[in-house]
Amino acid sequence: MALTLKLKVAAAALLLASSALTAPAFAAGKLTVSSPQDPGSWDPIDTFLVNWASAATNIFEGLTYRGPDMKLVPGLAESWEELEEGKRLRFKLRQGVSFHNGEPFNAEAVKFTFERLLGEEGGKGPQRSNYTAIEAVEIVDEFTVDLKLSRPDPVLLTKLAGYGAMIVPPKYITEKGDEHFNLNPVGTGPFKVVGYEPKVALKMEAFADYHGDKAKISELEFRFITEPATAVAELQAGRVDLVIPPTIPVSMIPTIKADENLELVSTAGPTVYALRYNTRDGITADPRVRKALIMAVDRETIVKEILGGEAEVIGQFQGALSFGYDETLKPLPFDPEGAKKLLEEAGVKPGATIEIDIRGNDATFGEVTQAVAAYLSMVGVNATIRPHETNTLLNDIVPQGKTGAMFQQSWGGWTFDYDNTAYSMYHSGEKWNPYDSDPELDKLLESQRPLTDRAEREVILKQIANYAAERALEMPLYNQNAIFGINKRVKNFTPVPDSRLRLNEVEVE
C-alpha cells in the first residue's frame, strides 16, 4: 500500500512538472494604462479614435502591421504580392492562427471582414471610405485571398495595418450580433478581453494561444481617466503605470520629471497644428496678407515657452515622418518688419481686425492662440479669438464655411502619408476645405493617387507641399510630440509615433 501511495505521489509530481513545462510563460504582472477617452465601441469599423487604437492594437490584428520603427511588415498575412498593375493584391495568410474564442483564422474570415466593412454595417461608421478602392474579395484557397481593386491605392497596405481593416471572427459576430461585439470584442492579438465597464475600464489578459511573441505580463487594464490632473495623480500614487497621449498637458511635465519614481518619454507623433485661412473673404483672401501673418508670429518661441520644447516648428502641414515631407521646405522666418511691408503692399491699414476660431476645450492651443494674437497686434492686426465646442467647430463651423479669417486645424494622419492630409485639406469640395478651389492643385492631388511607383508619387507630394506653402493656405505652427508618463518599474516599453501601443513585450517589476 505504501508503495502504491508513493507511485501515485510520483505520478502526480510528474504530471505537475509536465503541466509547468507546457503552461504559458506569462510573468505574474499587471500593467495599468490611463487613457483619456473610452471609444464606446470596440468594433474596428466604428471608430477613427487614436485612443481606440492604443488599446485595440493589443486585441486585433490586420493583414499587415506597422511597428514603432514605421516599417510595414507581415501581420496576419505572411506575404503579399501586387498583380494586374496594382489592381489586385494577393495575400498568403498565416496558418495555425485562432481567434480568442477558438474560431480559426482563414480566408473566410478575411472575406467576411471586408464585406462587412464595405457593406451596410460598415456604412454606419467612419472607416468605409478609406477602403472603397476594394471592389471584391476573392478566396483563392483556405489561406490565400485576393483583394480586387477598382483602382490602385498606394496607401492601402498601410491602411490594412489599422482601424477598420482589423480582421474579425465571422461565426462569433454572426451568432452574437454587432451590438454584443461592440462591447465584447474578439480578435487574434496577444491579449484577450475579459471585462469591459463603459467609461471606467477595459480589462484584458494574455492570450495563451497567441501565434506570435506571447505577452510577458498576465494582465493589462486600460482605465478611462478624462481629467489630466487625476491621471497624473494616479500615476504618482502608483495606481497607474502608464499615461498615454494626449493626456499630459505641458504644464504638468515638470511634476512628472520631479518624481524620482516616474519618467517622461517623448517621441515625434503624427499630429500637426495650424491656423488655416479663409482664402475667399476679407484680408486673408490676399496671399501677401497670409504670408505676412505667418512672418509676424515667432513660432520658435511659442514651442519653447508654451510647449516646453515638446514640438517642432513646421513649414508645411505635415511632420518629418510623413511620406511626402520635403526637408528643403523651411518655415517662413519670424520677420515683423517684413510682415509690415507685405501688409502695407496689400493695402491693409494698422488696426485691421480678424477673427480666429478654435476648440474651446483645448487649453494648450488656446494659450498658443493668445500668443499668436499678441504677435499679430505688434504688426497692426487685431485678432479676436472665438472658442467653440469641438463637435460644433468640426461639424458645423468649419465645413459650412462659417469661420473668421483663421481657424484651428489639428490633424493626426496615422498613415503618415501626406495624401491623407493634403487631399482633405486642399482638394475642391472637401469637408475641411470650405473656401478654396484651385484646379491646378486639384490636378496635382489627383495625379498621385493611382501611382504605385513610390519615388514618382513622392515627387508629386513634395510639389503639393511647396505649392500649398507658396500660396500660404495656412499658418503652419508645429508638429507636437507624443508624450508618455511612465512608472520606472515598467520595462521594455517602446513609445510609438502613432500611439498604437503593442504591449506584449512590456514587463512590470
XYZ file of C-alpha atoms in Angstrom:
509
model
C 0.000 0.000 0.000
C 2.867 2.346 0.879
C 4.444 1.597 -2.481
C 1.162 2.320 -4.261
C 0.883 5.670 -2.471
C 4.469 6.552 -3.417
C 3.760 5.723 -7.050
C 0.664 7.925 -7.005
C 2.579 10.833 -5.478
C 5.376 10.404 -8.020
C 2.856 10.309 -10.870
C 1.161 13.470 -9.582
C 4.514 15.233 -9.285
C 5.396 14.195 -12.831
C 2.045 15.481 -14.089
C 2.547 18.843 -12.357
C 6.045 19.146 -13.784
C 4.740 18.355 -17.253
C 1.980 20.939 -16.862
C 4.503 23.547 -15.783
C 6.547 22.904 -18.903
C 3.568 23.353 -21.210
C 1.900 26.235 -19.383
C 2.090 29.726 -20.946
C 5.220 31.593 -19.835
C 3.453 34.696 -18.525
C 5.109 36.798 -15.867
C 2.895 37.440 -12.889
C 2.478 41.092 -13.637
C -0.174 43.650 -14.426
C 0.153 46.833 -16.453
C -2.407 49.582 -15.847
C -2.727 52.270 -18.510
C -4.542 55.602 -18.197
C -6.379 56.565 -21.390
C -8.249 59.876 -21.696
C -11.156 58.508 -23.715
C -13.450 55.494 -23.847
C -14.309 54.901 -27.541
C -17.689 53.438 -26.531
C -17.461 50.644 -29.120
C -14.576 48.245 -29.742
C -15.704 47.278 -33.222
C -12.902 48.284 -35.649
C -15.346 49.727 -38.179
C -16.944 52.070 -35.645
C -14.058 54.413 -34.930
C -11.214 56.655 -36.052
C -10.078 57.460 -32.487
C -6.405 57.127 -31.566
C -7.435 56.086 -28.058
C -9.320 53.140 -29.564
C -6.157 52.015 -31.329
C -3.996 52.436 -28.201
C -5.937 49.613 -26.571
C -7.329 47.663 -29.523
C -3.947 47.100 -31.193
C -3.458 44.530 -28.420
C -6.752 42.813 -29.252
C -6.932 42.902 -33.046
C -4.564 42.391 -35.950
C -4.614 43.280 -39.621
C -3.117 41.598 -42.655
C -0.159 43.966 -42.308
C 1.473 45.555 -39.254
C 3.396 48.793 -38.816
C 5.685 48.814 -35.812
C 7.370 51.581 -33.813
C 10.081 51.896 -36.494
C 7.321 52.838 -39.004
C 8.187 49.904 -41.266
C 5.374 47.854 -42.761
C 5.787 44.132 -42.071
C 3.604 40.997 -42.279
C 0.726 40.732 -39.832
C -1.902 38.047 -40.317
C -0.633 37.767 -43.878
C 2.829 36.229 -44.039
C 3.411 37.727 -47.508
C 1.694 39.563 -50.346
C 2.197 40.492 -53.971
C 0.797 43.083 -56.363
C -0.803 41.753 -59.549
C -2.511 43.340 -62.550
C -0.525 46.592 -62.249
C -1.584 47.156 -58.651
C -5.274 46.382 -59.170
C -5.092 43.016 -57.389
C -3.354 42.246 -54.084
C -2.772 38.579 -53.249
C -2.163 37.660 -49.599
C -0.725 34.413 -48.270
C -2.223 34.018 -44.800
C -0.618 32.662 -41.643
C -1.722 29.162 -40.710
C -2.420 27.912 -37.207
C -3.868 31.248 -36.019
C -7.025 31.314 -33.913
C -9.317 33.997 -32.559
C -9.699 34.429 -28.804
C -12.903 32.339 -28.882
C -11.123 29.424 -30.595
C -12.531 30.188 -34.028
C -9.954 29.565 -36.803
C -8.462 32.403 -38.842
C -8.550 31.794 -42.596
C -9.530 33.325 -45.935
C -13.223 33.174 -44.997
C -12.511 35.481 -42.040
C -10.762 37.961 -44.332
C -13.619 37.920 -46.824
C -16.207 38.353 -44.048
C -14.247 41.267 -42.529
C -14.021 43.309 -45.702
C -17.513 42.563 -46.975
C -18.822 43.685 -43.575
C -16.628 46.803 -43.656
C -17.766 47.746 -47.170
C -21.389 46.764 -46.561
C -24.341 48.111 -44.625
C -22.758 47.725 -41.185
C -19.568 49.460 -42.282
C -21.609 52.298 -43.735
C -22.749 53.217 -40.211
C -19.171 54.041 -39.184
C -16.379 56.352 -40.369
C -13.994 53.765 -41.847
C -15.612 52.503 -45.043
C -14.490 55.452 -47.211
C -10.834 54.571 -46.555
C -11.238 51.202 -48.284
C -13.541 51.927 -51.238
C -10.806 51.001 -53.718
C -11.562 47.376 -52.765
C -14.046 46.127 -55.344
C -14.208 42.472 -54.318
C -12.625 39.894 -52.022
C -11.879 36.597 -53.735
C -10.829 33.408 -51.948
C -8.115 31.504 -53.834
C -7.809 28.757 -51.228
C -8.159 28.404 -47.438
C -5.054 30.503 -46.784
C -4.830 32.676 -49.916
C -7.049 35.650 -50.628
C -7.171 38.384 -53.277
C -8.302 41.961 -52.839
C -9.514 43.068 -56.261
C -9.267 46.854 -56.605
C -11.211 49.229 -58.820
C -8.079 51.403 -58.934
C -4.586 51.183 -57.483
C -4.351 52.566 -53.949
C -0.710 53.137 -52.923
C -1.664 53.695 -49.270
C -3.883 50.619 -48.921
C -1.207 48.311 -47.483
C -0.673 50.827 -44.679
C -4.408 51.175 -44.113
C -4.625 47.404 -43.702
C -2.453 47.740 -40.595
C -5.032 49.622 -38.577
C -8.566 50.589 -37.654
C -11.325 49.324 -39.968
C -9.194 46.620 -41.589
C -8.661 44.636 -38.385
C -9.736 41.034 -39.012
C -12.799 39.928 -37.047
C -14.358 36.481 -36.307
C -17.274 35.631 -38.673
C -19.022 32.976 -36.586
C -18.840 34.948 -33.335
C -20.300 38.117 -34.879
C -22.953 36.230 -36.841
C -24.131 34.373 -33.725
C -23.769 37.142 -31.133
C -24.614 40.197 -33.252
C -22.935 43.541 -33.793
C -24.107 45.166 -30.556
C -22.647 42.344 -28.488
C -19.384 42.539 -30.441
C -19.139 46.292 -29.755
C -18.832 45.607 -26.031
C -17.224 42.142 -26.110
C -14.532 42.276 -28.804
C -12.728 39.174 -30.036
C -9.591 39.278 -32.160
C -6.363 37.379 -32.762
C -3.999 39.685 -30.813
C -1.687 38.954 -27.857
C -4.345 39.948 -25.289
C -7.995 38.933 -24.970
C -10.744 40.986 -23.330
C -12.110 39.612 -20.060
C -14.152 42.604 -18.889
C -15.391 46.000 -20.029
C -17.175 48.621 -17.937
C -18.039 51.626 -20.142
C -16.312 54.868 -19.140
C -14.449 53.007 -16.387
C -12.070 50.318 -17.663
C -11.239 47.666 -20.252
C -9.619 44.551 -18.770
C -7.511 42.036 -20.701
C -5.384 39.003 -20.006
C -2.604 37.375 -22.015
C -3.880 35.095 -24.798
C -2.309 31.666 -24.246
C -2.709 30.561 -27.877
C -1.304 33.691 -29.488
C 0.592 32.805 -32.653
C 3.381 35.371 -32.182
C 5.536 36.584 -29.308
C 3.404 35.926 -26.252
C 2.769 38.642 -23.678
C 5.276 38.949 -20.838
C 2.601 40.150 -18.411
C -0.522 38.290 -17.363
C -2.934 41.246 -17.119
C -3.473 44.518 -18.985
C -6.009 47.144 -17.947
C -6.950 50.431 -19.603
C -8.606 52.882 -17.207
C -10.502 55.780 -18.747
C -9.461 58.922 -16.869
C -10.558 62.091 -18.648
C -9.095 64.659 -16.247
C -5.321 65.122 -16.816
C -4.610 66.113 -13.194
C -6.332 62.945 -11.961
C -4.378 60.752 -14.391
C -1.059 62.243 -13.257
C -2.070 61.896 -9.584
C -2.887 58.202 -10.151
C 0.496 57.781 -11.838
C 2.234 59.369 -8.855
C 0.284 57.171 -6.438
C 1.330 54.022 -8.302
C -2.211 53.032 -9.214
C -1.451 53.689 -12.881
C 1.745 52.583 -14.635
C 1.449 54.479 -17.908
C -0.333 57.665 -19.003
C -0.726 57.907 -22.778
C -1.200 60.875 -25.161
C -2.808 63.288 -25.427
C -3.449 63.376 -21.670
C -0.410 65.143 -20.248
C -0.540 68.932 -20.618
C 2.792 70.708 -20.980
C 2.184 72.478 -17.680
C 2.336 69.116 -15.830
C 5.591 67.904 -17.374
C 7.719 69.359 -14.522
C 5.575 67.458 -11.996
C 6.399 64.139 -13.634
C 10.066 64.960 -14.131
C 10.392 65.877 -10.449
C 9.142 62.475 -9.252
C 12.021 60.014 -8.792
C 9.723 57.054 -9.492
C 8.497 58.400 -12.821
C 9.900 59.354 -16.174
C 8.696 61.236 -19.205
C 9.030 59.585 -22.615
C 8.525 61.739 -25.688
C 8.586 60.854 -29.381
C 7.662 62.562 -32.623
C 3.982 61.979 -33.402
C 1.658 62.453 -36.383
C -0.288 65.429 -35.044
C 0.340 68.784 -36.692
C -1.256 72.082 -35.723
C -2.033 75.053 -37.939
C -4.282 78.050 -38.255
C -5.964 77.645 -41.638
C -7.021 80.668 -43.644
C -10.299 81.814 -45.122
C -8.855 82.332 -48.619
C -12.160 83.546 -50.031
C -13.190 86.547 -47.923
C -11.639 89.556 -46.204
C -7.986 90.465 -45.949
C -6.833 86.826 -45.907
C -8.065 86.384 -49.487
C -4.752 88.067 -50.419
C -1.746 85.667 -50.291
C 0.522 88.562 -49.318
C -1.530 89.046 -46.160
C -1.459 85.340 -45.398
C 2.337 85.275 -45.676
C 2.633 88.452 -43.611
C 0.655 86.915 -40.754
C 2.932 83.866 -40.758
C 6.038 86.073 -40.676
C 4.575 88.077 -37.791
C 4.499 85.082 -35.401
C 7.573 83.775 -33.567
C 6.716 80.087 -33.600
C 10.099 79.014 -32.204
C 9.399 80.988 -29.026
C 5.874 79.536 -28.796
C 7.263 75.992 -28.961
C 9.963 76.761 -26.386
C 7.935 78.793 -23.881
C 4.406 77.372 -24.155
C 5.043 73.798 -25.322
C 8.181 73.200 -23.281
C 10.115 72.253 -26.398
C 7.874 69.218 -26.983
C 7.212 70.086 -30.632
C 8.928 71.075 -33.874
C 8.116 74.162 -35.908
C 6.814 73.200 -39.360
C 6.777 74.960 -42.723
C 4.283 72.526 -44.271
C 1.189 70.832 -42.872
C 2.952 67.541 -42.097
C 5.742 66.282 -39.850
C 9.127 64.869 -40.793
C 7.886 61.243 -40.525
C 5.233 61.803 -43.191
C 5.762 60.307 -46.648
C 5.908 63.357 -48.904
C 7.692 65.592 -46.389
C 10.103 67.989 -48.097
C 13.062 68.644 -45.803
C 14.195 71.524 -48.040
C 10.948 73.424 -47.441
C 11.776 75.631 -44.459
C 9.306 77.667 -42.367
C 8.962 81.344 -43.235
C 11.203 83.289 -40.845
C 9.987 85.435 -37.958
C 10.218 88.861 -39.576
C 7.858 91.519 -38.141
C 9.266 94.298 -40.323
C 8.898 92.213 -43.451
C 5.348 91.381 -42.370
C 4.504 95.073 -42.021
C 5.803 95.775 -45.537
C 3.700 92.988 -47.052
C 0.599 94.239 -45.217
C 1.243 97.732 -46.490
C 1.668 96.445 -50.049
C -1.662 94.647 -49.716
C -3.357 97.854 -48.554
C -4.025 96.596 -45.014
C -4.047 99.528 -42.619
C -2.949 99.311 -38.951
C -5.887 98.386 -36.738
C -7.347 95.815 -39.161
C -9.353 93.123 -37.375
C -9.654 89.388 -37.868
C -11.358 86.527 -36.036
C -9.738 83.206 -35.084
C -11.976 80.171 -34.394
C -10.616 77.449 -32.095
C -11.677 74.444 -29.990
C -12.785 75.709 -26.610
C -11.650 72.649 -24.633
C -8.039 72.683 -25.864
C -6.363 74.725 -23.136
C -2.841 74.435 -24.537
C -3.838 75.523 -28.031
C -5.895 78.333 -26.508
C -2.702 79.603 -24.912
C -0.890 79.251 -28.237
C -3.608 81.264 -29.980
C -3.353 84.018 -27.375
C 0.352 84.271 -28.179
C -0.399 84.357 -31.920
C -2.867 87.196 -31.357
C -0.266 89.127 -29.344
C 2.289 88.809 -32.139
C -0.263 89.903 -34.754
C -1.092 93.005 -32.727
C 2.568 94.010 -32.980
C 2.213 94.335 -36.776
C -1.093 96.214 -36.576
C -3.621 93.364 -36.879
C -6.080 92.888 -34.009
C -7.302 89.314 -33.569
C -10.412 88.234 -31.687
C -10.423 84.607 -30.530
C -13.735 82.766 -30.678
C -13.834 79.358 -28.906
C -16.367 76.670 -29.856
C -17.426 73.292 -28.547
C -15.270 70.837 -30.502
C -18.088 68.984 -32.303
C -19.695 72.275 -33.281
C -16.471 73.595 -34.762
C -15.688 70.373 -36.626
C -19.175 69.516 -37.861
C -20.757 72.916 -38.427
C -18.495 75.967 -38.303
C -15.586 74.767 -40.479
C -17.383 72.555 -43.065
C -20.088 75.186 -43.591
C -17.553 77.983 -44.112
C -18.693 79.954 -41.063
C -15.254 80.737 -39.659
C -13.476 84.045 -39.378
C -10.220 84.803 -41.173
C -8.407 81.913 -39.430
C -9.415 78.656 -37.784
C -7.728 75.873 -35.829
C -6.866 72.682 -37.644
C -5.266 69.832 -35.706
C -4.574 66.794 -37.863
C -3.104 63.426 -36.922
C -2.731 61.435 -40.131
C -1.924 57.994 -38.673
C -0.961 56.641 -42.107
C 1.974 59.076 -42.132
C 1.251 59.691 -45.800
C 0.821 63.299 -46.933
C -2.078 62.348 -49.212
C -4.150 61.641 -46.099
C -3.727 65.287 -45.117
C -3.331 67.164 -48.370
C -6.327 65.751 -50.224
C -8.622 66.503 -47.293
C -7.252 69.995 -46.736
C -6.755 71.283 -50.287
C -8.941 69.467 -52.823
C -12.008 71.378 -54.009
C -15.221 70.382 -52.271
C -13.638 68.505 -49.374
C -15.116 68.904 -45.876
C -12.015 70.605 -44.473
C -11.633 72.945 -47.449
C -14.697 75.195 -47.370
C -13.131 78.243 -49.021
C -10.548 77.360 -51.653
C -10.791 75.877 -55.143
C -7.644 75.587 -57.210
C -7.811 73.488 -60.423
C -4.024 73.189 -60.637
C -3.792 71.927 -57.069
C -6.705 69.545 -57.662
C -4.852 68.116 -60.673
C -1.698 67.542 -58.638
C -3.635 65.871 -55.831
C -5.486 63.567 -58.216
C -2.401 62.667 -60.258
C -0.543 60.991 -57.377
C -3.374 58.836 -56.063
C -3.230 55.965 -58.569
C 0.583 55.799 -58.762
C 2.257 52.660 -57.428
C 5.776 53.976 -58.058
C 6.698 55.414 -54.633
C 9.504 57.629 -55.933
C 7.285 59.172 -58.611
C 4.491 59.713 -56.132
C 6.824 61.260 -53.552
C 7.969 63.855 -56.086
C 4.371 64.961 -56.653
C 3.572 65.046 -52.930
C 6.545 67.357 -52.383
C 5.291 69.551 -55.234
C 1.931 69.759 -53.469
C 3.605 70.756 -50.184
C 5.562 73.517 -51.922
C 2.525 74.710 -53.875
C 0.434 74.968 -50.693
C 3.279 76.795 -48.910
C 3.710 79.247 -51.781
C 0.003 80.081 -51.652
C 0.193 80.187 -47.818
C -3.035 78.224 -47.384
C -2.450 78.021 -43.630
C -0.147 79.288 -40.906
C 1.810 76.092 -40.112
C 2.619 76.038 -36.417
C 4.151 72.829 -35.070
C 4.312 69.035 -35.058
C 3.646 68.058 -31.440
C 5.385 65.145 -29.756
C 3.511 62.190 -28.304
C 4.200 62.407 -24.556
C 4.010 59.409 -22.209
C 4.264 59.441 -18.413
C 5.575 56.129 -17.092
C 6.464 54.441 -13.816
C 10.086 53.275 -13.762
C 9.020 49.772 -12.722
C 7.766 49.311 -16.288
C 10.458 47.782 -18.515
C 10.802 47.310 -22.302
C 8.217 49.970 -23.125
C 8.652 51.397 -26.631
C 6.897 54.696 -27.391
C 5.215 54.662 -30.781
C 4.712 57.718 -33.007
C 1.062 56.894 -33.750
C 0.104 55.878 -30.160
C -0.951 52.418 -31.406
C 0.586 50.558 -28.470
C 1.587 46.902 -28.753
C 2.326 45.856 -25.170
C 3.240 42.160 -25.366
C 6.963 42.946 -24.835
C 6.399 45.059 -21.716
C 7.337 43.767 -18.264
C 6.382 45.154 -14.846
C 8.748 44.656 -11.906
